[in-house]
mmCIF file of C-alpha atoms in Angstrom:
data_model
loop_
_atom_site.group_PDB
_atom_site.id
_atom_site.type_symbol
_atom_site.label_atom_id
_atom_site.label_comp_id
_atom_site.label_asym_id
_atom_site.label_seq_id
_atom_site.Cartn_x
_atom_site.Cartn_y
_atom_site.Cartn_z
ATOM 1 C CA UNK A 762 15.422 -53.303 -22.390
ATOM 2 C CA UNK A 763 13.275 -53.142 -19.262
ATOM 3 C CA UNK A 764 9.642 -54.090 -18.781
ATOM 4 C CA UNK A 765 8.756 -52.562 -15.443
ATOM 5 C CA UNK A 766 11.031 -49.545 -14.916
ATOM 6 C CA UNK A 767 11.177 -46.745 -17.484
ATOM 7 C CA UNK A 768 14.518 -44.930 -17.325
ATOM 8 C CA UNK A 769 15.019 -41.519 -18.914
ATOM 9 C CA UNK A 770 17.484 -38.627 -18.724
ATOM 10 C CA UNK A 771 15.918 -35.213 -18.198
ATOM 11 C CA UNK A 772 18.920 -32.933 -18.468
ATOM 12 C CA UNK A 773 21.240 -34.119 -15.712
ATOM 13 C CA UNK A 774 18.449 -35.837 -13.772
ATOM 14 C CA UNK A 775 17.664 -39.552 -14.130
ATOM 15 C CA UNK A 776 13.954 -40.372 -14.023
ATOM 16 C CA UNK A 777 12.971 -43.904 -12.965
ATOM 17 C CA UNK A 778 9.271 -44.651 -13.375
ATOM 18 C CA UNK A 779 7.758 -47.796 -11.862
ATOM 19 C CA UNK A 780 5.715 -48.937 -14.830
ATOM 20 C CA UNK A 781 3.216 -51.641 -13.924
ATOM 21 C CA UNK A 782 0.063 -49.472 -13.789
ATOM 22 C CA UNK A 783 -2.336 -52.375 -14.209
ATOM 23 C CA UNK A 784 -1.245 -53.528 -10.718
ATOM 24 C CA UNK A 785 -0.701 -50.041 -9.277
ATOM 25 C CA UNK A 786 3.053 -50.573 -9.626
ATOM 26 C CA UNK A 787 3.132 -53.387 -7.101
ATOM 27 C CA UNK A 788 6.652 -54.678 -6.506
ATOM 28 C CA UNK A 789 7.433 -57.999 -8.136
ATOM 29 C CA UNK A 790 10.838 -59.672 -8.065
ATOM 30 C CA UNK A 791 11.324 -58.625 -11.690
ATOM 31 C CA UNK A 792 10.478 -54.987 -11.002
ATOM 32 C CA UNK A 793 12.769 -54.897 -7.959
ATOM 33 C CA UNK A 794 15.617 -56.408 -9.959
ATOM 34 C CA UNK A 795 15.181 -53.823 -12.724
ATOM 35 C CA UNK A 796 14.994 -50.976 -10.209
ATOM 36 C CA UNK A 797 18.158 -52.114 -8.438
ATOM 37 C CA UNK A 798 20.055 -52.119 -11.740
ATOM 38 C CA UNK A 799 18.621 -48.754 -12.797
ATOM 39 C CA UNK A 800 19.793 -47.190 -9.528
ATOM 40 C CA UNK A 801 23.384 -48.263 -10.041
ATOM 41 C CA UNK A 802 24.027 -48.308 -13.808
ATOM 42 C CA UNK A 803 24.425 -45.606 -16.494
ATOM 43 C CA UNK A 804 24.484 -42.666 -14.078
ATOM 44 C CA UNK A 805 27.605 -40.886 -15.340
ATOM 45 C CA UNK A 806 27.205 -37.114 -15.085
ATOM 46 C CA UNK A 807 23.818 -37.326 -13.346
ATOM 47 C CA UNK A 808 23.107 -34.941 -10.473
ATOM 48 C CA UNK A 809 20.115 -36.797 -9.054
ATOM 49 C CA UNK A 810 17.553 -39.551 -9.431
ATOM 50 C CA UNK A 811 13.770 -39.253 -9.225
ATOM 51 C CA UNK A 812 11.683 -42.364 -8.582
ATOM 52 C CA UNK A 813 7.976 -42.121 -9.429
ATOM 53 C CA UNK A 814 5.114 -44.392 -10.446
ATOM 54 C CA UNK A 815 2.924 -44.512 -13.538
ATOM 55 C CA UNK A 816 -0.853 -44.379 -13.668
ATOM 56 C CA UNK A 817 -1.388 -42.095 -10.680
ATOM 57 C CA UNK A 818 0.141 -44.475 -8.108
ATOM 58 C CA UNK A 819 3.593 -44.722 -6.594
ATOM 59 C CA UNK A 820 3.283 -48.351 -5.484
ATOM 60 C CA UNK A 821 0.660 -50.562 -3.852
ATOM 61 C CA UNK A 822 3.424 -52.553 -2.156
ATOM 62 C CA UNK A 823 4.346 -56.190 -2.659
ATOM 63 C CA UNK A 824 3.046 -58.040 -5.695
ATOM 64 C CA UNK A 825 1.116 -60.834 -4.017
ATOM 65 C CA UNK A 826 1.629 -63.068 -7.040
ATOM 66 C CA UNK A 827 5.269 -63.402 -5.911
ATOM 67 C CA UNK A 828 4.475 -64.198 -2.267
ATOM 68 C CA UNK A 829 3.966 -67.680 -0.839
ATOM 69 C CA UNK A 830 2.559 -66.937 2.616
ATOM 70 C CA UNK A 831 5.479 -68.879 4.135
ATOM 71 C CA UNK A 832 8.945 -68.130 5.488
ATOM 72 C CA UNK A 833 10.220 -68.279 1.908
ATOM 73 C CA UNK A 834 8.894 -64.726 1.593
ATOM 74 C CA UNK A 835 12.053 -63.620 3.379
ATOM 75 C CA UNK A 836 13.519 -63.720 -0.145
ATOM 76 C CA UNK A 837 11.134 -60.914 -1.081
ATOM 77 C CA UNK A 838 12.171 -58.870 1.962
ATOM 78 C CA UNK A 839 15.788 -59.333 0.930
ATOM 79 C CA UNK A 840 15.039 -58.121 -2.605
ATOM 80 C CA UNK A 841 13.362 -54.986 -1.218
ATOM 81 C CA UNK A 842 16.298 -54.361 1.113
ATOM 82 C CA UNK A 843 18.760 -54.607 -1.784
ATOM 83 C CA UNK A 844 16.904 -51.805 -3.541
ATOM 84 C CA UNK A 845 16.711 -49.779 -0.321
ATOM 85 C CA UNK A 846 20.461 -50.211 0.135
ATOM 86 C CA UNK A 847 21.089 -49.023 -3.437
ATOM 87 C CA UNK A 848 19.089 -45.890 -2.621
ATOM 88 C CA UNK A 849 20.766 -45.336 0.742
ATOM 89 C CA UNK A 850 24.266 -45.744 -0.691
ATOM 90 C CA UNK A 851 23.686 -43.562 -3.758
ATOM 91 C CA UNK A 852 26.379 -40.929 -4.358
ATOM 92 C CA UNK A 853 23.780 -38.555 -5.819
ATOM 93 C CA UNK A 854 20.457 -37.515 -4.238
ATOM 94 C CA UNK A 855 17.466 -39.809 -4.731
ATOM 95 C CA UNK A 856 14.022 -38.219 -4.488
ATOM 96 C CA UNK A 857 10.690 -40.046 -4.419
ATOM 97 C CA UNK A 858 7.912 -38.242 -6.327
ATOM 98 C CA UNK A 859 4.696 -39.579 -4.842
ATOM 99 C CA UNK A 860 1.199 -39.607 -6.249
ATOM 100 C CA UNK A 861 -1.623 -41.821 -5.018
ATOM 101 C CA UNK A 862 -0.926 -44.876 -2.840
ATOM 102 C CA UNK A 863 2.527 -45.508 -1.406
ATOM 103 C CA UNK A 864 2.147 -48.712 0.584
ATOM 104 C CA UNK A 865 4.067 -51.511 2.263
ATOM 105 C CA UNK A 866 7.394 -52.212 0.583
ATOM 106 C CA UNK A 867 6.747 -49.228 -1.702
ATOM 107 C CA UNK A 868 6.595 -47.004 1.384
ATOM 108 C CA UNK A 869 9.842 -48.557 2.633
ATOM 109 C CA UNK A 870 11.592 -47.605 -0.624
ATOM 110 C CA UNK A 871 10.119 -44.096 -0.618
ATOM 111 C CA UNK A 872 11.268 -43.563 2.974
ATOM 112 C CA UNK A 873 14.775 -44.709 2.006
ATOM 113 C CA UNK A 874 15.031 -41.820 -0.472
ATOM 114 C CA UNK A 875 16.720 -38.582 0.536
ATOM 115 C CA UNK A 876 13.483 -36.628 0.072
ATOM 116 C CA UNK A 877 9.820 -37.360 -0.592
ATOM 117 C CA UNK A 878 7.918 -34.787 -2.651
ATOM 118 C CA UNK A 879 4.269 -35.792 -2.509
ATOM 119 C CA UNK A 880 1.182 -34.808 -4.406
ATOM 120 C CA UNK A 881 -1.642 -33.602 -2.181
ATOM 121 C CA UNK A 882 -3.733 -36.695 -2.972
ATOM 122 C CA UNK A 883 -1.039 -39.204 -2.022
ATOM 123 C CA UNK A 884 -0.896 -41.337 1.106
ATOM 124 C CA UNK A 885 1.569 -43.620 2.873
ATOM 125 C CA UNK A 886 0.819 -46.823 4.767
ATOM 126 C CA UNK A 887 2.570 -50.008 5.942
ATOM 127 C CA UNK A 888 -0.293 -52.361 6.927
ATOM 128 C CA UNK A 889 1.898 -55.403 7.690
ATOM 129 C CA UNK A 890 0.313 -56.192 11.080
ATOM 130 C CA UNK A 891 -3.122 -56.216 9.447
ATOM 131 C CA UNK A 892 -1.841 -59.015 7.209
ATOM 132 C CA UNK A 893 -0.479 -61.001 10.151
ATOM 133 C CA UNK A 894 3.103 -60.052 9.342
ATOM 134 C CA UNK A 895 6.108 -58.886 11.277
ATOM 135 C CA UNK A 896 7.722 -56.536 8.769
ATOM 136 C CA UNK A 897 11.427 -57.071 8.085
ATOM 137 C CA UNK A 898 13.257 -56.592 11.425
ATOM 138 C CA UNK A 899 16.194 -54.883 9.696
ATOM 139 C CA UNK A 900 13.808 -52.473 7.993
ATOM 140 C CA UNK A 901 12.005 -51.763 11.270
ATOM 141 C CA UNK A 902 15.329 -51.100 13.018
ATOM 142 C CA UNK A 903 16.298 -48.660 10.278
ATOM 143 C CA UNK A 904 12.911 -46.887 10.350
ATOM 144 C CA UNK A 905 13.100 -46.571 14.146
ATOM 145 C CA UNK A 906 16.591 -45.034 13.896
ATOM 146 C CA UNK A 907 15.611 -42.628 11.123
ATOM 147 C CA UNK A 908 12.116 -41.261 11.729
ATOM 148 C CA UNK A 909 10.236 -39.866 14.749
ATOM 149 C CA UNK A 910 9.329 -42.500 17.359
ATOM 150 C CA UNK A 911 5.596 -41.838 17.444
ATOM 151 C CA UNK A 912 5.344 -41.704 13.657
ATOM 152 C CA UNK A 913 7.055 -45.083 13.290
ATOM 153 C CA UNK A 914 4.744 -46.648 15.867
ATOM 154 C CA UNK A 915 1.645 -45.252 14.201
ATOM 155 C CA UNK A 916 2.948 -46.511 10.873
ATOM 156 C CA UNK A 917 3.906 -50.018 12.018
ATOM 157 C CA UNK A 918 1.786 -50.870 15.070
ATOM 158 C CA UNK A 919 -1.487 -49.338 13.913
ATOM 159 C CA UNK A 920 -0.896 -49.699 10.187
ATOM 160 C CA UNK A 921 -2.170 -46.124 10.073
ATOM 161 C CA UNK A 922 -2.788 -44.465 6.731
ATOM 162 C CA UNK A 923 -1.031 -41.087 6.569
ATOM 163 C CA UNK A 924 -2.510 -38.709 4.043
ATOM 164 C CA UNK A 925 -0.132 -36.127 2.577
ATOM 165 C CA UNK A 926 -0.766 -33.432 5.175
ATOM 166 C CA UNK A 927 -0.450 -35.894 8.099
ATOM 167 C CA UNK A 928 2.729 -37.409 6.655
ATOM 168 C CA UNK A 929 4.284 -33.956 6.329
ATOM 169 C CA UNK A 930 3.553 -33.126 9.982
ATOM 170 C CA UNK A 931 4.775 -36.591 11.053
ATOM 171 C CA UNK A 932 8.148 -36.042 9.364
ATOM 172 C CA UNK A 933 7.563 -38.766 6.761
ATOM 173 C CA UNK A 934 7.086 -36.483 3.732
ATOM 174 C CA UNK A 935 9.472 -33.646 2.893
ATOM 175 C CA UNK A 936 7.135 -31.430 0.877
ATOM 176 C CA UNK A 937 3.522 -31.541 -0.318
ATOM 177 C CA UNK A 938 2.653 -30.075 -3.723
ATOM 178 C CA UNK A 939 -0.543 -29.916 -5.812
ATOM 179 C CA UNK A 940 -1.777 -33.295 -7.056
ATOM 180 C CA UNK A 941 -0.168 -34.297 -10.329
ATOM 181 C CA UNK A 942 2.914 -32.064 -9.949
ATOM 182 C CA UNK A 943 5.194 -34.181 -7.738
ATOM 183 C CA UNK A 944 7.366 -35.521 -10.567
ATOM 184 C CA UNK A 945 7.869 -32.085 -12.126
ATOM 185 C CA UNK A 946 8.666 -30.505 -8.760
ATOM 186 C CA UNK A 947 11.147 -33.237 -7.855
ATOM 187 C CA UNK A 948 12.866 -33.011 -11.248
ATOM 188 C CA UNK A 949 13.062 -29.214 -11.027
ATOM 189 C CA UNK A 950 14.591 -29.403 -7.549
ATOM 190 C CA UNK A 951 17.380 -31.739 -8.701
ATOM 191 C CA UNK A 952 17.907 -29.789 -11.936
ATOM 192 C CA UNK A 953 19.299 -26.894 -9.880
ATOM 193 C CA UNK A 954 22.372 -29.010 -9.064
ATOM 194 C CA UNK A 955 25.353 -28.599 -11.375
ATOM 195 C CA UNK A 956 27.357 -31.530 -12.783
ATOM 196 C CA UNK A 957 30.413 -29.291 -12.324
ATOM 197 C CA UNK A 958 30.133 -29.938 -8.593
ATOM 198 C CA UNK A 959 29.618 -33.699 -8.604
ATOM 199 C CA UNK A 960 32.585 -34.356 -6.278
ATOM 200 C CA UNK A 961 31.151 -32.048 -3.614
ATOM 201 C CA UNK A 962 27.661 -33.479 -4.134
ATOM 202 C CA UNK A 963 28.871 -37.067 -3.888
ATOM 203 C CA UNK A 964 30.938 -36.314 -0.792
ATOM 204 C CA UNK A 965 27.991 -34.641 0.925
ATOM 205 C CA UNK A 966 25.710 -37.578 0.094
ATOM 206 C CA UNK A 967 28.295 -40.033 1.357
ATOM 207 C CA UNK A 968 28.819 -38.082 4.590
ATOM 208 C CA UNK A 969 25.078 -37.924 5.291
ATOM 209 C CA UNK A 970 24.778 -41.672 4.622
ATOM 210 C CA UNK A 971 27.751 -42.311 6.931
ATOM 211 C CA UNK A 972 26.123 -40.296 9.703
ATOM 212 C CA UNK A 973 22.912 -42.306 9.262
ATOM 213 C CA UNK A 974 24.887 -45.516 9.749
ATOM 214 C CA UNK A 975 26.813 -44.176 12.781
ATOM 215 C CA UNK A 976 30.183 -44.708 11.074
ATOM 216 C CA UNK A 977 31.422 -41.101 11.081
ATOM 217 C CA UNK A 978 35.173 -40.576 11.339
ATOM 218 C CA UNK A 979 36.157 -36.950 11.951
ATOM 219 C CA UNK A 980 39.691 -37.167 10.540
ATOM 220 C CA UNK A 981 38.559 -38.849 7.326
ATOM 221 C CA UNK A 982 35.963 -36.227 6.579
ATOM 222 C CA UNK A 983 38.150 -33.261 7.490
ATOM 223 C CA UNK A 984 40.706 -34.554 4.993
ATOM 224 C CA UNK A 985 37.987 -35.058 2.355
ATOM 225 C CA UNK A 986 36.868 -31.462 2.924
ATOM 226 C CA UNK A 987 40.436 -30.160 2.596
ATOM 227 C CA UNK A 988 40.890 -32.060 -0.680
ATOM 228 C CA UNK A 989 37.724 -30.490 -2.087
ATOM 229 C CA UNK A 990 38.751 -27.009 -0.927
ATOM 230 C CA UNK A 991 41.973 -27.409 -2.926
ATOM 231 C CA UNK A 992 40.265 -28.852 -6.022
ATOM 232 C CA UNK A 993 40.119 -27.077 -9.427
ATOM 233 C CA UNK A 994 36.310 -27.255 -9.365
ATOM 234 C CA UNK A 995 36.211 -25.357 -6.075
ATOM 235 C CA UNK A 996 38.614 -22.693 -7.373
ATOM 236 C CA UNK A 997 36.511 -22.214 -10.499
ATOM 237 C CA UNK A 998 33.301 -21.944 -8.455
ATOM 238 C CA UNK A 999 34.856 -19.212 -6.300
ATOM 239 C CA UNK A 1000 36.089 -17.312 -9.377
ATOM 240 C CA UNK A 1001 32.580 -17.443 -10.854
ATOM 241 C CA UNK A 1002 31.010 -16.332 -7.585
ATOM 242 C CA UNK A 1003 33.415 -13.387 -7.341
ATOM 243 C CA UNK A 1004 32.567 -12.373 -10.904
ATOM 244 C CA UNK A 1005 28.832 -12.446 -10.139
ATOM 245 C CA UNK A 1006 29.237 -10.324 -7.033
ATOM 246 C CA UNK A 1007 31.863 -7.843 -8.237
#
């Protein structure tokens, strides 16, 4: 049983809800531990994962009750990075459904997701420099490799608050939807994926993650593609497509 992350199956989609609304879903060690487990356990047959927050917030960032204001807080950075790595290495798509504030470490986790579907009233901010902090160097290196240069500098150097429209233009949000509909829209998007094609889905996720980490090997992936082309699932999909178009 979990206290801070509500996990539910909606068809073939796994919904993970950060559930500490009294603290705007701030990230404690306990919440991060639960989220890491939820991202890696009991996912058989799932076609995607949606992460959202309860109470009209995605996350206000770090739970300051778990911070010391000393170098021991590197342990917190490491806990956040373990969750980010679980998202980045997922073999099915992970989508963040954002409403309200998405700040600090919460923004880091949202940006690690494959897509961010954001309610119109949401915003994203990493105000580390305003708190006298150098954000995790590994996280900064990853952000700089992944998102537009100017957007990352506005986010990290200025601690700028990006509202939904600004974040969309800056390449930080994937889609903006009416306030209050982000979770439904994200779930609907993933529900279009069929569990019959999990091998192809997992391979595509893995290839995209490999490209992000600059570890692409042409021969390996050409062989993976050939194996999928010769698979029973592929043959069945083609038979069904021919029947629909005959």
